[in-house]
Amino acid sequence: MRSKKRQHSIYEPGSARINDPATIQDASKYSRKRKKNRTIDKKEQQWNALRTAFRNRLISLIRTCHRQCKPFSELYTTLLTGKRLPKGIVKEAEASINAAEGTITTLLSVNLTKVKKPSVEYWRDYIAENFEDVKQSVVGEGSSSKTPAQIDGNGSNSDDGDDSSSGFNSDDDVQEDTEEYRACSTSLSSIIRKDLSNEVRVAVLNAIKNTLE
């Protein structure tokens, strides 16, 4: 009786592998990287808040200078020669991003240690780079808000000195708020409901007549 010869299976490591074997990686390395990125984002947010506070304060100072008709050159020199940051500007920056008090102060202190740059230097740099642009924006804003009479010297008075004829108070510049009414006539009986009884209709008409009298 013939018998079938049994074949031996040969296993070669890696020959039947579909996916690469799993590897164990150090998760702390990626955790440190994510934490570093979050720290960078927070610092950038704080710097942006400080620069925004610089701009808001500069706009306010230039508007005051322009309103008081003082020379911008004096303001520019004063700001560049300042010995410290404007009062309250750091707190304004912190409040704008809901940061804890002292957060940006700490950032400036750490940066002072690293790059040896005093905090007031950031303010001076911002003034030097942006003063002219902000000034032009504020002056242009003020000019566009003026009326033609103000630009020409607030108008001119009439020969008899009547202020009511000046450019500010002239009829061309000041329009009175008036409402137009149009009169119309109609019979009272036509506006009273038809489905009412005669007694009710007569009573309504009498009440209206008494009111008008």
PDB file of C-alpha atoms in Angstrom:
ATOM      1  CA  MET A   1       0.000   0.000   0.000  1.00  0.00           C
ATOM      2  CA  ARG A   2       1.434   3.284  -1.100  1.00  0.00           C
ATOM      3  CA  SER A   3       1.589   6.156   1.433  1.00  0.00           C
ATOM      4  CA  LYS A   4       1.866   9.878   0.782  1.00  0.00           C
ATOM      5  CA  LYS A   5       5.083  11.384   1.905  1.00  0.00           C
ATOM      6  CA  ARG A   6       4.578  14.167   4.409  1.00  0.00           C
ATOM      7  CA  GLN A   7       6.085  17.531   3.467  1.00  0.00           C
ATOM      8  CA  HIS A   8       7.811  19.679   6.048  1.00  0.00           C
ATOM      9  CA  SER A   9       6.886  23.379   6.253  1.00  0.00           C
ATOM     10  CA  ILE A  10       9.841  25.706   6.373  1.00  0.00           C
ATOM     11  CA  TYR A  11       9.392  29.024   8.218  1.00  0.00           C
ATOM     12  CA  GLU A  12      11.563  31.965   7.270  1.00  0.00           C
ATOM     13  CA  PRO A  13      11.413  34.906   9.690  1.00  0.00           C
ATOM     14  CA  GLY A  14       9.934  37.997   8.060  1.00  0.00           C
ATOM     15  CA  SER A  15       8.701  36.226   4.941  1.00  0.00           C
ATOM     16  CA  ALA A  16       5.028  36.291   5.977  1.00  0.00           C
ATOM     17  CA  ARG A  17       5.111  39.687   7.684  1.00  0.00           C
ATOM     18  CA  ILE A  18       2.648  42.275   6.417  1.00  0.00           C
ATOM     19  CA  ASN A  19       3.185  45.217   8.788  1.00  0.00           C
ATOM     20  CA  ASP A  20       6.331  46.291  10.502  1.00  0.00           C
ATOM     21  CA  PRO A  21       6.489  45.302  14.129  1.00  0.00           C
ATOM     22  CA  ALA A  22       5.371  47.910  16.619  1.00  0.00           C
ATOM     23  CA  THR A  23       8.058  49.968  18.216  1.00  0.00           C
ATOM     24  CA  ILE A  24       8.026  51.636  21.581  1.00  0.00           C
ATOM     25  CA  GLN A  25       8.845  55.337  21.458  1.00  0.00           C
ATOM     26  CA  ASP A  26       9.535  57.796  24.213  1.00  0.00           C
ATOM     27  CA  ALA A  27       6.298  59.780  24.633  1.00  0.00           C
ATOM     28  CA  SER A  28       7.974  62.318  26.871  1.00  0.00           C
ATOM     29  CA  LYS A  29       9.931  63.638  23.881  1.00  0.00           C
ATOM     30  CA  TYR A  30       6.727  64.596  22.066  1.00  0.00           C
ATOM     31  CA  SER A  31       5.179  65.936  25.257  1.00  0.00           C
ATOM     32  CA  ARG A  32       8.146  68.238  25.728  1.00  0.00           C
ATOM     33  CA  LYS A  33       7.849  69.392  22.113  1.00  0.00           C
ATOM     34  CA  ARG A  34       4.147  70.210  22.464  1.00  0.00           C
ATOM     35  CA  LYS A  35       4.804  72.053  25.711  1.00  0.00           C
ATOM     36  CA  LYS A  36       7.564  74.053  24.047  1.00  0.00           C
ATOM     37  CA  ASN A  37       5.252  75.017  21.172  1.00  0.00           C
ATOM     38  CA  ARG A  38       2.556  76.149  23.615  1.00  0.00           C
ATOM     39  CA  THR A  39       5.120  78.252  25.460  1.00  0.00           C
ATOM     40  CA  ILE A  40       6.227  79.886  22.203  1.00  0.00           C
ATOM     41  CA  ASP A  41       2.599  80.631  21.279  1.00  0.00           C
ATOM     42  CA  LYS A  42       1.942  82.254  24.668  1.00  0.00           C
ATOM     43  CA  LYS A  43       5.055  84.388  24.411  1.00  0.00           C
ATOM     44  CA  GLU A  44       4.110  85.511  20.911  1.00  0.00           C
ATOM     45  CA  GLN A  45       0.617  86.375  22.146  1.00  0.00           C
ATOM     46  CA  GLN A  46       2.116  88.450  24.949  1.00  0.00           C
ATOM     47  CA  TRP A  47       4.459  90.316  22.592  1.00  0.00           C
ATOM     48  CA  ASN A  48       1.559  91.044  20.240  1.00  0.00           C
ATOM     49  CA  ALA A  49      -0.520  92.354  23.154  1.00  0.00           C
ATOM     50  CA  LEU A  50       2.340  94.623  24.212  1.00  0.00           C
ATOM     51  CA  ARG A  51       2.760  95.996  20.690  1.00  0.00           C
ATOM     52  CA  THR A  52      -0.986  96.645  20.478  1.00  0.00           C
ATOM     53  CA  ALA A  53      -0.831  98.529  23.782  1.00  0.00           C
ATOM     54  CA  PHE A  54       2.099 100.551  22.387  1.00  0.00           C
ATOM     55  CA  ARG A  55       0.019 101.518  19.363  1.00  0.00           C
ATOM     56  CA  ASN A  56      -3.054 102.476  21.385  1.00  0.00           C
ATOM     57  CA  ARG A  57      -0.982 104.652  23.709  1.00  0.00           C
ATOM     58  CA  LEU A  58       0.843 106.308  20.802  1.00  0.00           C
ATOM     59  CA  ILE A  59      -2.458 107.089  19.060  1.00  0.00           C
ATOM     60  CA  SER A  60      -3.781 108.673  22.258  1.00  0.00           C
ATOM     61  CA  LEU A  61      -0.654 110.816  22.717  1.00  0.00           C
ATOM     62  CA  ILE A  62      -0.640 112.003  19.101  1.00  0.00           C
ATOM     63  CA  ARG A  63      -4.348 112.875  19.230  1.00  0.00           C
ATOM     64  CA  THR A  64      -3.784 114.952  22.353  1.00  0.00           C
ATOM     65  CA  CYS A  65      -0.818 116.694  20.751  1.00  0.00           C
ATOM     66  CA  HIS A  66      -2.811 117.405  17.587  1.00  0.00           C
ATOM     67  CA  ARG A  67      -5.829 118.671  19.528  1.00  0.00           C
ATOM     68  CA  GLN A  68      -3.642 121.046  21.544  1.00  0.00           C
ATOM     69  CA  CYS A  69      -1.869 122.235  18.368  1.00  0.00           C
ATOM     70  CA  LYS A  70       1.554 121.346  19.745  1.00  0.00           C
ATOM     71  CA  PRO A  71       4.474 120.435  17.442  1.00  0.00           C
ATOM     72  CA  PHE A  72       4.795 116.723  16.775  1.00  0.00           C
ATOM     73  CA  SER A  73       8.584 116.994  16.791  1.00  0.00           C
ATOM     74  CA  GLU A  74       8.558 117.801  20.504  1.00  0.00           C
ATOM     75  CA  LEU A  75       6.368 114.807  21.261  1.00  0.00           C
ATOM     76  CA  TYR A  76       8.604 112.549  19.181  1.00  0.00           C
ATOM     77  CA  THR A  77      11.732 113.720  20.999  1.00  0.00           C
ATOM     78  CA  THR A  78      10.089 113.352  24.395  1.00  0.00           C
ATOM     79  CA  LEU A  79       9.003 109.791  23.687  1.00  0.00           C
ATOM     80  CA  LEU A  80      12.407 108.743  22.365  1.00  0.00           C
ATOM     81  CA  THR A  81      14.229 110.137  25.386  1.00  0.00           C
ATOM     82  CA  GLY A  82      11.919 108.589  27.975  1.00  0.00           C
ATOM     83  CA  LYS A  83      13.608 106.616  30.730  1.00  0.00           C
ATOM     84  CA  ARG A  84      10.869 104.052  31.291  1.00  0.00           C
ATOM     85  CA  LEU A  85       7.739 102.551  29.788  1.00  0.00           C
ATOM     86  CA  PRO A  86       4.576 104.677  29.899  1.00  0.00           C
ATOM     87  CA  LYS A  87       2.691 104.166  33.141  1.00  0.00           C
ATOM     88  CA  GLY A  88       0.133 101.354  33.077  1.00  0.00           C
ATOM     89  CA  ILE A  89       0.929 100.176  29.557  1.00  0.00           C
ATOM     90  CA  VAL A  90       2.041  96.694  30.649  1.00  0.00           C
ATOM     91  CA  LYS A  91      -1.133  96.183  32.694  1.00  0.00           C
ATOM     92  CA  GLU A  92      -3.210  97.247  29.693  1.00  0.00           C
ATOM     93  CA  ALA A  93      -1.451  94.640  27.558  1.00  0.00           C
ATOM     94  CA  GLU A  94      -1.999  91.919  30.167  1.00  0.00           C
ATOM     95  CA  ALA A  95      -5.668  92.813  30.556  1.00  0.00           C
ATOM     96  CA  SER A  96      -6.230  92.682  26.787  1.00  0.00           C
ATOM     97  CA  ILE A  97      -5.381  88.951  26.727  1.00  0.00           C
ATOM     98  CA  ASN A  98      -6.709  88.142  30.213  1.00  0.00           C
ATOM     99  CA  ALA A  99      -3.211  87.291  31.405  1.00  0.00           C
ATOM    100  CA  ALA A 100      -2.310  87.180  35.073  1.00  0.00           C
ATOM    101  CA  GLU A 101      -0.837  90.367  36.471  1.00  0.00           C
ATOM    102  CA  GLY A 102       2.928  90.368  36.103  1.00  0.00           C
ATOM    103  CA  THR A 103       2.982  87.938  33.156  1.00  0.00           C
ATOM    104  CA  ILE A 104       4.377  90.406  30.624  1.00  0.00           C
ATOM    105  CA  THR A 105       6.572  92.003  33.288  1.00  0.00           C
ATOM    106  CA  THR A 106       8.179  88.602  33.805  1.00  0.00           C
ATOM    107  CA  LEU A 107       8.590  88.204  30.042  1.00  0.00           C
ATOM    108  CA  LEU A 108      10.419  91.528  29.828  1.00  0.00           C
ATOM    109  CA  SER A 109      12.603  90.652  32.809  1.00  0.00           C
ATOM    110  CA  VAL A 110      13.603  87.300  31.321  1.00  0.00           C
ATOM    111  CA  ASN A 111      14.344  88.950  28.002  1.00  0.00           C
ATOM    112  CA  LEU A 112      16.452  91.571  29.769  1.00  0.00           C
ATOM    113  CA  THR A 113      18.575  88.781  31.238  1.00  0.00           C
ATOM    114  CA  LYS A 114      18.929  86.965  27.913  1.00  0.00           C
ATOM    115  CA  VAL A 115      19.507  89.769  25.415  1.00  0.00           C
ATOM    116  CA  LYS A 116      20.419  92.621  27.766  1.00  0.00           C
ATOM    117  CA  LYS A 117      17.682  94.845  26.356  1.00  0.00           C
ATOM    118  CA  PRO A 118      15.797  97.095  28.806  1.00  0.00           C
ATOM    119  CA  SER A 119      12.020  97.138  28.448  1.00  0.00           C
ATOM    120  CA  VAL A 120      11.975 100.844  27.556  1.00  0.00           C
ATOM    121  CA  GLU A 121      14.024 100.049  24.440  1.00  0.00           C
ATOM    122  CA  TYR A 122      11.071  98.147  22.962  1.00  0.00           C
ATOM    123  CA  TRP A 123       8.937 101.258  23.408  1.00  0.00           C
ATOM    124  CA  ARG A 124      11.578 103.476  21.804  1.00  0.00           C
ATOM    125  CA  ASP A 125      11.978 101.080  18.888  1.00  0.00           C
ATOM    126  CA  TYR A 126       8.227 101.092  18.323  1.00  0.00           C
ATOM    127  CA  ILE A 127       8.140 104.897  18.383  1.00  0.00           C
ATOM    128  CA  ALA A 128      11.020 105.167  15.907  1.00  0.00           C
ATOM    129  CA  GLU A 129       9.416 102.686  13.499  1.00  0.00           C
ATOM    130  CA  ASN A 130       5.760 103.720  13.703  1.00  0.00           C
ATOM    131  CA  PHE A 131       5.495 107.356  14.834  1.00  0.00           C
ATOM    132  CA  GLU A 132       5.225 108.837  11.353  1.00  0.00           C
ATOM    133  CA  ASP A 133       2.650 106.321  10.109  1.00  0.00           C
ATOM    134  CA  VAL A 134       0.464 106.697  13.189  1.00  0.00           C
ATOM    135  CA  LYS A 135       0.751 110.485  13.010  1.00  0.00           C
ATOM    136  CA  GLN A 136      -0.392 110.553   9.383  1.00  0.00           C
ATOM    137  CA  SER A 137      -3.303 108.280  10.259  1.00  0.00           C
ATOM    138  CA  VAL A 138      -4.430 110.465  13.178  1.00  0.00           C
ATOM    139  CA  VAL A 139      -4.040 113.731  11.265  1.00  0.00           C
ATOM    140  CA  GLY A 140      -5.926 112.300   8.289  1.00  0.00           C
ATOM    141  CA  GLU A 141      -8.646 111.081  10.614  1.00  0.00           C
ATOM    142  CA  GLY A 142      -9.016 114.558  12.094  1.00  0.00           C
ATOM    143  CA  SER A 143      -9.098 116.258   8.692  1.00  0.00           C
ATOM    144  CA  SER A 144     -11.780 113.953   7.313  1.00  0.00           C
ATOM    145  CA  SER A 145     -14.047 114.697  10.287  1.00  0.00           C
ATOM    146  CA  LYS A 146     -14.009 118.466   9.642  1.00  0.00           C
ATOM    147  CA  THR A 147     -16.742 120.189   7.689  1.00  0.00           C
ATOM    148  CA  PRO A 148     -15.840 122.386   4.688  1.00  0.00           C
ATOM    149  CA  ALA A 149     -16.634 125.474   6.785  1.00  0.00           C
ATOM    150  CA  GLN A 150     -14.150 124.373   9.456  1.00  0.00           C
ATOM    151  CA  ILE A 151     -11.429 123.699   6.898  1.00  0.00           C
ATOM    152  CA  ASP A 152     -11.909 127.204   5.411  1.00  0.00           C
ATOM    153  CA  GLY A 153     -11.589 128.834   8.818  1.00  0.00           C
ATOM    154  CA  ASN A 154     -14.923 128.011  10.439  1.00  0.00           C
ATOM    155  CA  GLY A 155     -16.844 130.157   7.952  1.00  0.00           C
ATOM    156  CA  SER A 156     -17.110 133.949   7.867  1.00  0.00           C
ATOM    157  CA  ASN A 157     -19.493 136.287   9.669  1.00  0.00           C
ATOM    158  CA  SER A 158     -21.814 138.631   7.822  1.00  0.00           C
ATOM    159  CA  ASP A 159     -21.190 142.371   7.618  1.00  0.00           C
ATOM    160  CA  ASP A 160     -23.752 143.146  10.308  1.00  0.00           C
ATOM    161  CA  GLY A 161     -22.148 140.677  12.728  1.00  0.00           C
ATOM    162  CA  ASP A 162     -25.144 138.369  12.901  1.00  0.00           C
ATOM    163  CA  ASP A 163     -23.807 134.978  14.082  1.00  0.00           C
ATOM    164  CA  SER A 164     -26.838 133.207  12.676  1.00  0.00           C
ATOM    165  CA  SER A 165     -25.526 133.790   9.137  1.00  0.00           C
ATOM    166  CA  SER A 166     -22.105 132.231   9.789  1.00  0.00           C
ATOM    167  CA  GLY A 167     -21.027 129.089   7.994  1.00  0.00           C
ATOM    168  CA  PHE A 168     -21.717 126.913  11.032  1.00  0.00           C
ATOM    169  CA  ASN A 169     -25.295 128.114  11.477  1.00  0.00           C
ATOM    170  CA  SER A 170     -26.288 128.708   7.861  1.00  0.00           C
ATOM    171  CA  ASP A 171     -29.310 127.015   6.417  1.00  0.00           C
ATOM    172  CA  ASP A 172     -27.085 125.170   3.953  1.00  0.00           C
ATOM    173  CA  ASP A 173     -25.199 123.406   6.736  1.00  0.00           C
ATOM    174  CA  VAL A 174     -27.893 122.951   9.356  1.00  0.00           C
ATOM    175  CA  GLN A 175     -31.131 121.281   8.407  1.00  0.00           C
ATOM    176  CA  GLU A 176     -34.033 121.432  10.810  1.00  0.00           C
ATOM    177  CA  ASP A 177     -35.753 118.212  11.681  1.00  0.00           C
ATOM    178  CA  THR A 178     -39.260 118.734  10.352  1.00  0.00           C
ATOM    179  CA  GLU A 179     -42.126 116.389   9.662  1.00  0.00           C
ATOM    180  CA  GLU A 180     -44.673 116.930   6.916  1.00  0.00           C
ATOM    181  CA  TYR A 181     -48.340 116.278   7.571  1.00  0.00           C
ATOM    182  CA  ARG A 182     -51.084 115.964   4.959  1.00  0.00           C
ATOM    183  CA  ALA A 183     -54.669 116.689   5.878  1.00  0.00           C
ATOM    184  CA  CYS A 184     -57.505 114.517   4.633  1.00  0.00           C
ATOM    185  CA  SER A 185     -61.255 114.559   5.229  1.00  0.00           C
ATOM    186  CA  THR A 186     -63.628 111.632   5.539  1.00  0.00           C
ATOM    187  CA  SER A 187     -66.985 110.837   7.052  1.00  0.00           C
ATOM    188  CA  LEU A 188     -66.857 109.345  10.538  1.00  0.00           C
ATOM    189  CA  SER A 189     -69.647 106.963   9.675  1.00  0.00           C
ATOM    190  CA  SER A 190     -67.490 105.374   6.980  1.00  0.00           C
ATOM    191  CA  ILE A 191     -64.819 104.294   9.454  1.00  0.00           C
ATOM    192  CA  ILE A 192     -67.171 102.730  11.988  1.00  0.00           C
ATOM    193  CA  ARG A 193     -67.838  99.038  11.629  1.00  0.00           C
ATOM    194  CA  LYS A 194     -70.954  98.214   9.653  1.00  0.00           C
ATOM    195  CA  ASP A 195     -71.915  95.238  11.785  1.00  0.00           C
ATOM    196  CA  LEU A 196     -72.568  97.381  14.858  1.00  0.00           C
ATOM    197  CA  SER A 197     -76.096  98.155  15.882  1.00  0.00           C
ATOM    198  CA  ASN A 198     -77.502 101.611  15.282  1.00  0.00           C
ATOM    199  CA  GLU A 199     -77.487 102.371  18.998  1.00  0.00           C
ATOM    200  CA  VAL A 200     -73.773 101.547  19.286  1.00  0.00           C
ATOM    201  CA  ARG A 201     -72.880 103.476  16.116  1.00  0.00           C
ATOM    202  CA  VAL A 202     -74.746 106.560  17.375  1.00  0.00           C
ATOM    203  CA  ALA A 203     -73.025 106.280  20.761  1.00  0.00           C
ATOM    204  CA  VAL A 204     -69.577 106.070  19.117  1.00  0.00           C
ATOM    205  CA  LEU A 205     -70.286 109.091  16.897  1.00  0.00           C
ATOM    206  CA  ASN A 206     -71.485 111.133  19.848  1.00  0.00           C
ATOM    207  CA  ALA A 207     -68.386 110.193  21.865  1.00  0.00           C
ATOM    208  CA  ILE A 208     -66.102 111.280  19.019  1.00  0.00           C
ATOM    209  CA  LYS A 209     -67.957 114.564  18.547  1.00  0.00           C
ATOM    210  CA  ASN A 210     -67.784 115.334  22.260  1.00  0.00           C
ATOM    211  CA  THR A 211     -64.055 114.632  22.249  1.00  0.00           C
ATOM    212  CA  LEU A 212     -63.420 116.926  19.288  1.00  0.00           C
ATOM    213  CA  GLU A 213     -65.421 119.722  20.880  1.00  0.00           C
TER     214      GLU A 213
END
